Tab-separated table of N, CA, C and O in Angstrom:
chain	number	residue	atom	x	y	z
A	239	MET	N	-23.004	46.740	-54.822
A	239	MET	CA	-23.124	45.453	-55.505
A	239	MET	C	-23.406	45.683	-56.936
A	239	MET	O	-22.882	45.020	-57.859
A	240	TRP	N	-24.313	46.621	-57.265
A	240	TRP	CA	-24.649	46.930	-58.653
A	240	TRP	C	-23.432	47.349	-59.425
A	240	TRP	O	-23.208	46.956	-60.579
A	241	SER	N	-22.607	48.251	-58.859
A	241	SER	CA	-21.447	48.713	-59.594
A	241	SER	C	-20.433	47.602	-59.811
A	241	SER	O	-19.762	47.643	-60.803
A	242	LEU	N	-20.331	46.676	-58.909
A	242	LEU	CA	-19.428	45.516	-59.138
A	242	LEU	C	-19.890	44.639	-60.312
A	242	LEU	O	-19.090	44.266	-61.172
A	243	ALA	N	-21.185	44.379	-60.390
A	243	ALA	CA	-21.702	43.583	-61.428
A	243	ALA	C	-21.532	44.346	-62.790
A	243	ALA	O	-21.178	43.698	-63.837
A	244	LEU	N	-21.774	45.611	-62.781
A	244	LEU	CA	-21.620	46.431	-63.984
A	244	LEU	C	-20.182	46.439	-64.380
A	244	LEU	O	-19.883	46.293	-65.610
A	245	SER	N	-19.242	46.587	-63.459
A	245	SER	CA	-17.843	46.583	-63.781
A	245	SER	C	-17.395	45.298	-64.392
A	245	SER	O	-16.620	45.277	-65.305
A	246	LEU	N	-17.833	44.174	-63.784
A	246	LEU	CA	-17.484	42.850	-64.325
A	246	LEU	C	-18.070	42.635	-65.746
A	246	LEU	O	-17.352	42.112	-66.648
A	247	THR	N	-19.287	43.076	-65.957
A	247	THR	CA	-19.853	42.968	-67.278
A	247	THR	C	-19.092	43.729	-68.332
A	247	THR	O	-18.835	43.281	-69.375
A	248	LEU	N	-18.785	44.991	-67.994
A	248	LEU	CA	-18.024	45.876	-68.876
A	248	LEU	C	-16.609	45.235	-69.168
A	248	LEU	O	-16.091	45.277	-70.280
A	249	ALA	N	-16.015	44.681	-68.162
A	249	ALA	CA	-14.694	44.065	-68.334
A	249	ALA	C	-14.779	42.846	-69.266
A	249	ALA	O	-13.918	42.676	-70.106
A	250	LEU	N	-15.799	42.041	-69.121
A	250	LEU	CA	-15.948	40.932	-69.992
A	250	LEU	C	-16.193	41.295	-71.423
A	250	LEU	O	-15.714	40.699	-72.368
A	251	LEU	N	-16.979	42.411	-71.617
A	251	LEU	CA	-17.279	42.831	-72.982
A	251	LEU	C	-15.986	43.462	-73.648
A	251	LEU	O	-15.864	43.388	-74.869
A	252	ALA	N	-15.076	43.895	-72.911
A	252	ALA	CA	-13.872	44.501	-73.389
A	252	ALA	C	-12.846	43.448	-73.845
A	252	ALA	O	-11.926	43.726	-74.557
A	253	LEU	N	-12.952	42.194	-73.368
A	253	LEU	CA	-12.051	41.167	-73.721
A	253	LEU	C	-12.168	40.847	-75.206
A	253	LEU	O	-13.314	40.751	-75.705
A	254	PRO	N	-11.098	40.550	-75.862
A	254	PRO	CA	-11.232	40.145	-77.277
A	254	PRO	C	-11.847	38.797	-77.376
A	254	PRO	O	-11.570	37.884	-76.541
A	255	THR	N	-12.628	38.548	-78.366
A	255	THR	CA	-13.256	37.236	-78.569
A	255	THR	C	-12.321	36.468	-79.505
A	255	THR	O	-11.746	36.997	-80.415
A	256	LEU	N	-12.247	35.166	-79.236
A	256	LEU	CA	-11.435	34.307	-80.079
A	256	LEU	C	-12.269	33.872	-81.246
A	256	LEU	O	-13.369	33.395	-81.100
A	257	ALA	N	-11.668	34.011	-82.410
A	257	ALA	CA	-12.317	33.622	-83.648
A	257	ALA	C	-12.298	32.058	-83.772
A	257	ALA	O	-11.375	31.476	-83.295
A	258	GLU	N	-13.314	31.551	-84.434
A	258	GLU	CA	-13.257	30.156	-84.726
A	258	GLU	C	-12.373	29.895	-85.948
A	258	GLU	O	-12.614	30.496	-86.999
A	259	THR	N	-11.340	29.150	-85.803
A	259	THR	CA	-10.325	28.903	-86.796
A	259	THR	C	-10.311	27.463	-87.137
A	259	THR	O	-10.251	26.644	-86.175
A	260	ARG	N	-10.265	27.149	-88.429
A	260	ARG	CA	-10.145	25.715	-88.893
A	260	ARG	C	-9.283	25.634	-90.076
A	260	ARG	O	-9.181	26.581	-90.835
A	261	LEU	N	-8.652	24.516	-90.307
A	261	LEU	CA	-7.884	24.252	-91.498
A	261	LEU	C	-8.706	23.198	-92.302
A	261	LEU	O	-8.922	22.109	-91.788
A	262	ILE	N	-9.197	23.623	-93.442
A	262	ILE	CA	-9.959	22.720	-94.259
A	262	ILE	C	-8.987	22.000	-95.220
A	262	ILE	O	-8.131	22.665	-95.830
A	263	MET	N	-9.161	20.694	-95.302
A	263	MET	CA	-8.347	19.919	-96.275
A	263	MET	C	-9.342	19.389	-97.321
A	263	MET	O	-10.165	18.520	-97.051
A	264	ALA	N	-9.201	19.943	-98.527
A	264	ALA	CA	-10.039	19.342	-99.647
A	264	ALA	C	-9.171	18.253	-100.229
A	264	ALA	O	-8.018	18.425	-100.617
A	265	GLU	N	-9.778	17.090	-100.317
A	265	GLU	CA	-9.089	15.874	-100.773
A	265	GLU	C	-10.007	15.059	-101.627
A	265	GLU	O	-11.206	15.351	-101.807
A	266	GLU	N	-9.437	14.046	-102.264
A	266	GLU	CA	-10.268	13.016	-103.039
A	266	GLU	C	-9.569	11.687	-102.988
A	266	GLU	O	-8.391	11.595	-102.736
A	267	GLU	N	-10.394	10.666	-103.213
A	267	GLU	CA	-9.921	9.336	-103.190
A	267	GLU	C	-8.929	9.134	-104.311
A	267	GLU	O	-9.121	9.628	-105.437
A	268	GLY	N	-7.808	8.445	-104.021
A	268	GLY	CA	-6.796	8.198	-105.027
A	268	GLY	C	-5.756	9.309	-105.255
A	268	GLY	O	-4.817	9.163	-106.032
A	269	CYS	N	-5.876	10.346	-104.402
A	269	CYS	CA	-4.917	11.446	-104.502
A	269	CYS	C	-3.591	11.061	-103.838
A	269	CYS	O	-3.588	10.830	-102.650
A	270	VAL	N	-2.507	10.914	-104.597
A	270	VAL	CA	-1.253	10.455	-104.071
A	270	VAL	C	-0.671	11.465	-103.035
A	270	VAL	O	-0.137	11.126	-101.993
A	271	TRP	N	-0.855	12.797	-103.356
A	271	TRP	CA	-0.324	13.803	-102.438
A	271	TRP	C	-1.132	13.887	-101.144
A	271	TRP	O	-0.568	14.168	-100.040
A	272	CYS	N	-2.416	13.606	-101.196
A	272	CYS	CA	-3.234	13.521	-99.991
A	272	CYS	C	-2.783	12.385	-99.182
A	272	CYS	O	-2.608	12.536	-97.914
A	273	ALA	N	-2.430	11.232	-99.757
A	273	ALA	CA	-1.987	10.066	-99.048
A	273	ALA	C	-0.620	10.386	-98.396
A	273	ALA	O	-0.361	9.938	-97.254
A	274	ARG	N	0.205	11.114	-99.068
A	274	ARG	CA	1.513	11.435	-98.551
A	274	ARG	C	1.341	12.377	-97.303
A	274	ARG	O	2.002	12.165	-96.303
A	275	TRP	N	0.411	13.369	-97.399
A	275	TRP	CA	0.138	14.246	-96.291
A	275	TRP	C	-0.377	13.428	-95.132
A	275	TRP	O	-0.037	13.628	-93.953
A	276	ASN	N	-1.331	12.531	-95.451
A	276	ASN	CA	-1.877	11.639	-94.357
A	276	ASN	C	-0.794	10.863	-93.682
A	276	ASN	O	-0.875	10.607	-92.466
A	277	GLU	N	0.195	10.403	-94.410
A	277	GLU	CA	1.286	9.619	-93.789
A	277	GLU	C	2.230	10.496	-92.983
A	277	GLU	O	2.651	10.132	-91.908
A	278	GLU	N	2.619	11.666	-93.529
A	278	GLU	CA	3.628	12.479	-92.893
A	278	GLU	C	3.080	13.455	-91.836
A	278	GLU	O	3.812	13.672	-90.889
A	279	ILE	N	1.917	13.983	-92.037
A	279	ILE	CA	1.464	15.050	-91.182
A	279	ILE	C	0.226	14.691	-90.324
A	279	ILE	O	0.146	15.038	-89.149
A	280	ALA	N	-0.729	13.972	-90.892
A	280	ALA	CA	-2.028	13.733	-90.203
A	280	ALA	C	-1.843	13.165	-88.779
A	280	ALA	O	-2.548	13.613	-87.889
A	281	PRO	N	-0.942	12.219	-88.554
A	281	PRO	CA	-0.899	11.650	-87.165
A	281	PRO	C	-0.461	12.692	-86.094
A	281	PRO	O	-0.884	12.566	-84.995
A	282	ILE	N	0.395	13.630	-86.496
A	282	ILE	CA	0.896	14.574	-85.537
A	282	ILE	C	0.185	15.893	-85.533
A	282	ILE	O	0.260	16.699	-84.556
A	283	TYR	N	-0.583	16.181	-86.611
A	283	TYR	CA	-1.176	17.554	-86.701
A	283	TYR	C	-2.032	17.926	-85.526
A	283	TYR	O	-1.808	19.000	-84.991
A	284	PRO	N	-2.921	17.104	-84.994
A	284	PRO	CA	-3.748	17.582	-83.853
A	284	PRO	C	-2.968	17.793	-82.523
A	284	PRO	O	-3.422	18.507	-81.675
A	285	LYS	N	-1.754	17.253	-82.476
A	285	LYS	CA	-0.882	17.416	-81.303
A	285	LYS	C	-0.025	18.675	-81.362
A	285	LYS	O	0.601	18.945	-80.317
A	286	THR	N	-0.052	19.390	-82.459
A	286	THR	CA	0.937	20.503	-82.626
A	286	THR	C	0.158	21.782	-82.255
A	286	THR	O	-1.066	21.838	-82.211
A	287	PRO	N	0.902	22.875	-81.910
A	287	PRO	CA	0.233	24.159	-81.690
A	287	PRO	C	-0.625	24.607	-82.881
A	287	PRO	O	-1.694	25.149	-82.686
A	288	GLU	N	-0.156	24.346	-84.082
A	288	GLU	CA	-0.951	24.717	-85.319
A	288	GLU	C	-2.225	23.909	-85.315
A	288	GLU	O	-3.300	24.478	-85.641
A	289	GLY	N	-2.186	22.643	-85.044
A	289	GLY	CA	-3.349	21.802	-85.056
A	289	GLY	C	-4.401	22.175	-84.001
A	289	GLY	O	-5.586	22.016	-84.192
A	290	ARG	N	-3.893	22.646	-82.844
A	290	ARG	CA	-4.801	23.055	-81.792
A	290	ARG	C	-5.415	24.452	-82.141
A	290	ARG	O	-6.531	24.656	-81.848
A	291	ALA	N	-4.628	25.300	-82.817
A	291	ALA	CA	-5.068	26.639	-83.145
A	291	ALA	C	-6.083	26.526	-84.329
A	291	ALA	O	-7.026	27.305	-84.419
A	292	ALA	N	-5.867	25.586	-85.270
A	292	ALA	CA	-6.702	25.455	-86.445
A	292	ALA	C	-6.987	23.957	-86.651
A	292	ALA	O	-6.355	23.310	-87.465
A	293	PRO	N	-8.008	23.469	-85.944
A	293	PRO	CA	-8.333	21.986	-86.038
A	293	PRO	C	-8.669	21.681	-87.549
A	293	PRO	O	-9.201	22.495	-88.302
A	294	LEU	N	-8.306	20.455	-87.903
A	294	LEU	CA	-8.588	20.017	-89.304
A	294	LEU	C	-9.987	19.572	-89.530
A	294	LEU	O	-10.588	18.888	-88.745
A	295	GLN	N	-10.513	19.964	-90.704
A	295	GLN	CA	-11.811	19.515	-91.174
A	295	GLN	C	-11.543	19.073	-92.587
A	295	GLN	O	-11.074	19.840	-93.431
A	296	ARG	N	-11.946	17.833	-92.855
A	296	ARG	CA	-11.720	17.295	-94.274
A	296	ARG	C	-13.022	17.451	-95.098
A	296	ARG	O	-14.110	17.250	-94.580
A	297	LEU	N	-12.806	17.740	-96.371
A	297	LEU	CA	-13.900	17.823	-97.335
A	297	LEU	C	-13.517	17.101	-98.599
A	297	LEU	O	-12.355	17.160	-99.026
A	298	ASP	N	-14.416	16.414	-99.195
A	298	ASP	CA	-14.272	15.781	-100.491
A	298	ASP	C	-14.355	16.915	-101.511
A	298	ASP	O	-15.326	17.594	-101.537
A	299	VAL	N	-13.364	17.000	-102.330
A	299	VAL	CA	-13.317	18.104	-103.313
A	299	VAL	C	-14.509	18.062	-104.295
A	299	VAL	O	-14.902	19.064	-104.886
A	300	HIS	N	-15.160	16.887	-104.440
A	300	HIS	CA	-16.242	16.768	-105.398
A	300	HIS	C	-17.602	17.080	-104.738
A	300	HIS	O	-18.573	17.214	-105.444
A	301	ASP	N	-17.627	17.099	-103.399
A	301	ASP	CA	-18.895	17.473	-102.723
A	301	ASP	C	-19.106	18.988	-102.706
A	301	ASP	O	-18.141	19.712	-102.683
A	302	PRO	N	-20.364	19.358	-102.717
A	302	PRO	CA	-20.586	20.837	-102.532
A	302	PRO	C	-20.090	21.320	-101.153
A	302	PRO	O	-20.258	20.571	-100.174
A	303	PRO	N	-19.428	22.489	-101.149
A	303	PRO	CA	-18.916	22.935	-99.839
A	303	PRO	C	-20.061	23.280	-98.847
A	303	PRO	O	-21.224	23.679	-99.297
A	304	PRO	N	-19.848	23.136	-97.591
A	304	PRO	CA	-20.902	23.580	-96.639
A	304	PRO	C	-21.275	24.994	-96.787
A	304	PRO	O	-20.395	25.888	-97.049
A	305	GLU	N	-22.543	25.272	-96.616
A	305	GLU	CA	-23.009	26.662	-96.728
A	305	GLU	C	-22.461	27.576	-95.672
A	305	GLU	O	-22.445	28.781	-95.806
A	306	THR	N	-22.010	26.967	-94.580
A	306	THR	CA	-21.413	27.793	-93.529
A	306	THR	C	-19.971	28.302	-93.737
A	306	THR	O	-19.471	29.082	-93.001
A	307	LEU	N	-19.385	27.830	-94.852
A	307	LEU	CA	-18.003	28.229	-95.192
A	307	LEU	C	-18.013	29.089	-96.461
A	307	LEU	O	-18.626	28.711	-97.472
A	308	GLN	N	-17.271	30.178	-96.413
A	308	GLN	CA	-17.222	31.075	-97.556
A	308	GLN	C	-15.784	31.059	-98.142
A	308	GLN	O	-14.853	31.674	-97.583
A	309	PHE	N	-15.654	30.327	-99.246
A	309	PHE	CA	-14.374	30.235	-99.934
A	309	PHE	C	-14.228	31.354	-100.921
A	309	PHE	O	-15.144	31.877	-101.474
A	310	ALA	N	-12.901	31.838	-101.067
A	310	ALA	CA	-12.681	32.950	-101.977
A	310	ALA	C	-12.807	32.491	-103.424
A	310	ALA	O	-13.206	33.289	-104.306
A	311	ARG	N	-12.535	31.220	-103.693
A	311	ARG	CA	-12.764	30.650	-105.045
A	311	ARG	C	-13.013	29.167	-104.849
A	311	ARG	O	-12.809	28.613	-103.830
A	312	SER	N	-13.350	28.490	-105.978
A	312	SER	CA	-13.660	27.085	-105.977
A	312	SER	C	-12.476	26.244	-105.588
A	312	SER	O	-11.313	26.714	-105.800
A	313	LEU	N	-12.804	25.063	-105.109
A	313	LEU	CA	-11.744	24.053	-104.765
A	313	LEU	C	-11.606	23.141	-105.956
A	313	LEU	O	-12.581	22.508	-106.320
A	314	HIS	N	-10.442	23.056	-106.542
A	314	HIS	CA	-10.195	22.197	-107.692
A	314	HIS	C	-9.073	21.152	-107.531
A	314	HIS	O	-9.125	20.094	-108.006
A	315	PHE	N	-7.975	21.590	-106.841
A	315	PHE	CA	-6.796	20.777	-106.683
A	315	PHE	C	-6.830	20.012	-105.350
A	315	PHE	O	-7.347	20.557	-104.367
A	316	THR	N	-6.220	18.866	-105.322
A	316	THR	CA	-6.067	18.130	-104.090
A	316	THR	C	-4.646	17.791	-103.804
A	316	THR	O	-3.905	17.502	-104.780
A	317	PRO	N	-4.204	17.868	-102.601
A	317	PRO	CA	-4.968	18.480	-101.537
A	317	PRO	C	-4.873	20.023	-101.643
A	317	PRO	O	-3.944	20.586	-102.116
A	318	THR	N	-5.959	20.666	-101.147
A	318	THR	CA	-5.957	22.093	-100.955
A	318	THR	C	-6.217	22.320	-99.479
A	318	THR	O	-7.169	21.746	-98.878
A	319	PHE	N	-5.425	23.181	-98.808
A	319	PHE	CA	-5.553	23.468	-97.395
A	319	PHE	C	-6.026	24.917	-97.288
A	319	PHE	O	-5.331	25.864	-97.794
A	320	VAL	N	-7.219	25.087	-96.711
A	320	VAL	CA	-7.783	26.484	-96.604
A	320	VAL	C	-7.921	26.847	-95.135
A	320	VAL	O	-8.564	26.145	-94.341
A	321	LEU	N	-7.308	27.998	-94.761
A	321	LEU	CA	-7.406	28.460	-93.421
A	321	LEU	C	-8.729	29.286	-93.384
A	321	LEU	O	-8.824	30.273	-94.051
A	322	MET	N	-9.647	28.877	-92.498
A	322	MET	CA	-10.928	29.549	-92.360
A	322	MET	C	-10.956	30.210	-90.990
A	322	MET	O	-10.621	29.549	-89.988
A	323	VAL	N	-11.310	31.503	-90.981
A	323	VAL	CA	-11.454	32.216	-89.756
A	323	VAL	C	-12.897	32.735	-89.698
A	323	VAL	O	-13.299	33.510	-90.572
A	324	ASP	N	-13.667	32.239	-88.764
A	324	ASP	CA	-15.104	32.526	-88.609
A	324	ASP	C	-15.817	32.252	-89.886
A	324	ASP	O	-16.672	32.983	-90.330
A	325	GLY	N	-15.489	31.146	-90.513
A	325	GLY	CA	-16.203	30.638	-91.720
A	325	GLY	C	-15.796	31.322	-92.999
A	325	GLY	O	-16.377	31.098	-94.090
A	326	VAL	N	-14.758	32.168	-92.999
A	326	VAL	CA	-14.363	32.968	-94.196
A	326	VAL	C	-12.903	32.572	-94.468
A	326	VAL	O	-12.057	32.576	-93.578
A	327	GLU	N	-12.618	32.312	-95.780
A	327	GLU	CA	-11.267	31.966	-96.172
A	327	GLU	C	-10.301	33.101	-95.885
A	327	GLU	O	-10.518	34.210	-96.266
A	328	ALA	N	-9.207	32.746	-95.186
A	328	ALA	CA	-8.160	33.736	-94.945
A	328	ALA	C	-6.981	33.487	-95.883
A	328	ALA	O	-6.385	34.507	-96.369
A	329	SER	N	-6.674	32.264	-96.197
A	329	SER	CA	-5.612	31.950	-97.120
A	329	SER	C	-5.683	30.457	-97.455
A	329	SER	O	-6.388	29.696	-96.833
A	330	ARG	N	-4.834	30.051	-98.411
A	330	ARG	CA	-4.843	28.625	-98.825
A	330	ARG	C	-3.459	28.228	-99.330
A	330	ARG	O	-2.663	29.021	-99.817
A	331	ILE	N	-3.278	26.866	-99.287
A	331	ILE	CA	-2.140	26.181	-99.910
A	331	ILE	C	-2.746	25.233	-100.882
A	331	ILE	O	-3.508	24.334	-100.480
A	332	GLU	N	-2.401	25.314	-102.141
A	332	GLU	CA	-2.865	24.375	-103.188
A	332	GLU	C	-1.743	23.392	-103.399
A	332	GLU	O	-0.629	23.743	-103.851
A	333	GLY	N	-1.991	22.139	-103.156
A	333	GLY	CA	-1.001	21.055	-103.301
A	333	GLY	C	-0.328	20.840	-101.930
A	333	GLY	O	-0.591	21.502	-100.953
A	334	TYR	N	0.493	19.837	-101.907
A	334	TYR	CA	1.241	19.509	-100.762
A	334	TYR	C	2.754	19.591	-101.109
A	334	TYR	O	3.266	18.737	-101.807
A	335	PRO	N	3.423	20.593	-100.577
A	335	PRO	CA	4.811	20.846	-100.966
A	335	PRO	C	5.857	20.021	-100.196
A	335	PRO	O	6.997	20.302	-100.294
A	336	GLY	N	5.403	19.144	-99.387
A	336	GLY	CA	6.289	18.366	-98.490
A	336	GLY	C	6.222	18.899	-97.061
A	336	GLY	O	5.853	20.024	-96.834
A	337	GLU	N	6.663	18.041	-96.165
A	337	GLU	CA	6.556	18.348	-94.730
A	337	GLU	C	7.178	19.657	-94.316
A	337	GLU	O	6.585	20.450	-93.661
A	338	ASP	N	8.418	19.884	-94.715
A	338	ASP	CA	9.096	21.126	-94.281
A	338	ASP	C	8.405	22.359	-94.723
A	338	ASP	O	8.289	23.301	-93.999
A	339	PHE	N	8.078	22.376	-96.045
A	339	PHE	CA	7.413	23.535	-96.617
A	339	PHE	C	5.952	23.733	-96.084
A	339	PHE	O	5.566	24.854	-95.861
A	340	PHE	N	5.278	22.603	-95.834
A	340	PHE	CA	3.920	22.721	-95.315
A	340	PHE	C	3.934	23.489	-94.007
A	340	PHE	O	3.084	24.414	-93.841
A	341	TRP	N	4.775	23.087	-93.070
A	341	TRP	CA	4.748	23.753	-91.731
A	341	TRP	C	5.075	25.245	-91.827
A	341	TRP	O	4.468	26.048	-91.215
A	342	GLY	N	6.027	25.547	-92.667
A	342	GLY	CA	6.446	26.960	-92.853
A	342	GLY	C	5.329	27.797	-93.432
A	342	GLY	O	5.011	28.894	-92.998
A	343	LEU	N	4.627	27.229	-94.524
A	343	LEU	CA	3.561	27.963	-95.141
A	343	LEU	C	2.350	28.081	-94.210
A	343	LEU	O	1.715	29.140	-94.154
A	344	LEU	N	2.064	27.044	-93.483
A	344	LEU	CA	0.942	27.056	-92.521
A	344	LEU	C	1.231	28.139	-91.454
A	344	LEU	O	0.340	28.922	-91.069
A	345	GLY	N	2.465	28.138	-90.942
A	345	GLY	CA	2.870	29.152	-89.948
A	345	GLY	C	2.673	30.564	-90.458
A	345	GLY	O	2.142	31.424	-89.753
A	346	GLN	N	3.055	30.817	-91.715
A	346	GLN	CA	2.854	32.146	-92.313
A	346	GLN	C	1.375	32.467	-92.439
A	346	GLN	O	0.975	33.620	-92.178
A	347	MET	N	0.537	31.518	-92.799
A	347	MET	CA	-0.919	31.695	-92.890
A	347	MET	C	-1.490	32.118	-91.521
A	347	MET	O	-2.271	33.049	-91.420
A	348	LEU	N	-1.068	31.392	-90.501
A	348	LEU	CA	-1.625	31.685	-89.158
A	348	LEU	C	-1.190	33.066	-88.686
A	348	LEU	O	-1.999	33.815	-88.088
A	349	ILE	N	0.065	33.428	-88.956
A	349	ILE	CA	0.563	34.732	-88.525
A	349	ILE	C	-0.196	35.815	-89.231
A	349	ILE	O	-0.626	36.787	-88.667
A	350	ALA	N	-0.398	35.702	-90.576
A	350	ALA	CA	-1.089	36.684	-91.403
A	350	ALA	C	-2.502	36.881	-90.913
A	350	ALA	O	-3.116	38.005	-91.015
A	351	ALA	N	-3.142	35.801	-90.407
A	351	ALA	CA	-4.532	35.869	-89.948
A	351	ALA	C	-4.662	36.188	-88.481
A	351	ALA	O	-5.746	36.205	-87.870
A	352	ASP	N	-3.509	36.491	-87.813
A	352	ASP	CA	-3.458	36.865	-86.365
A	352	ASP	C	-4.063	35.724	-85.528
A	352	ASP	O	-4.810	36.018	-84.544
A	353	VAL	N	-3.739	34.523	-85.902
A	353	VAL	CA	-4.197	33.378	-85.127
A	353	VAL	C	-3.145	33.011	-84.111
A	353	VAL	O	-1.998	32.650	-84.540
A	354	PRO	N	-3.403	33.144	-82.782
A	354	PRO	CA	-2.395	32.801	-81.791
A	354	PRO	C	-2.192	31.278	-81.702
A	354	PRO	O	-3.164	30.506	-81.801
A	355	LEU	N	-1.026	30.843	-81.486
A	355	LEU	CA	-0.706	29.431	-81.389
A	355	LEU	C	-0.777	28.957	-79.966
A	355	LEU	O	-0.880	27.683	-79.756
A	356	SER	N	-0.754	29.769	-79.017
A	356	SER	CA	-0.825	29.334	-77.621
A	356	SER	C	-2.240	29.531	-77.012
A	356	SER	O	-2.495	30.475	-76.373
A	357	ARG	N	-3.074	28.519	-77.382
A	357	ARG	CA	-4.468	28.624	-76.836
A	357	ARG	C	-4.623	27.686	-75.700
A	357	ARG	O	-4.163	26.577	-75.675
């Protein structure tokens, strides 16, 4: 019995842990490009593999960032999309380049950060 429990414990420790991944959207009131993203992408984002792999968290660009998030540099432009892995910036998109380019760029960001899409 002891060896079975030890074997199971060791097996669980050997499993890779899934990192907490989020897509931060820095936005501000009156931002035309934020509104366009909200119209084109926001309704479908949580239903996509990308949205499930990196759930969206919105931040007002004028508010101080949460202390739990470590950005590589300040947020100035809206919208800015920052891929966070375990609270640390992995990459970002500054601006909204349109629906087709957004999905391609986000896909590249997720691949570069080794974020699996099939969770």
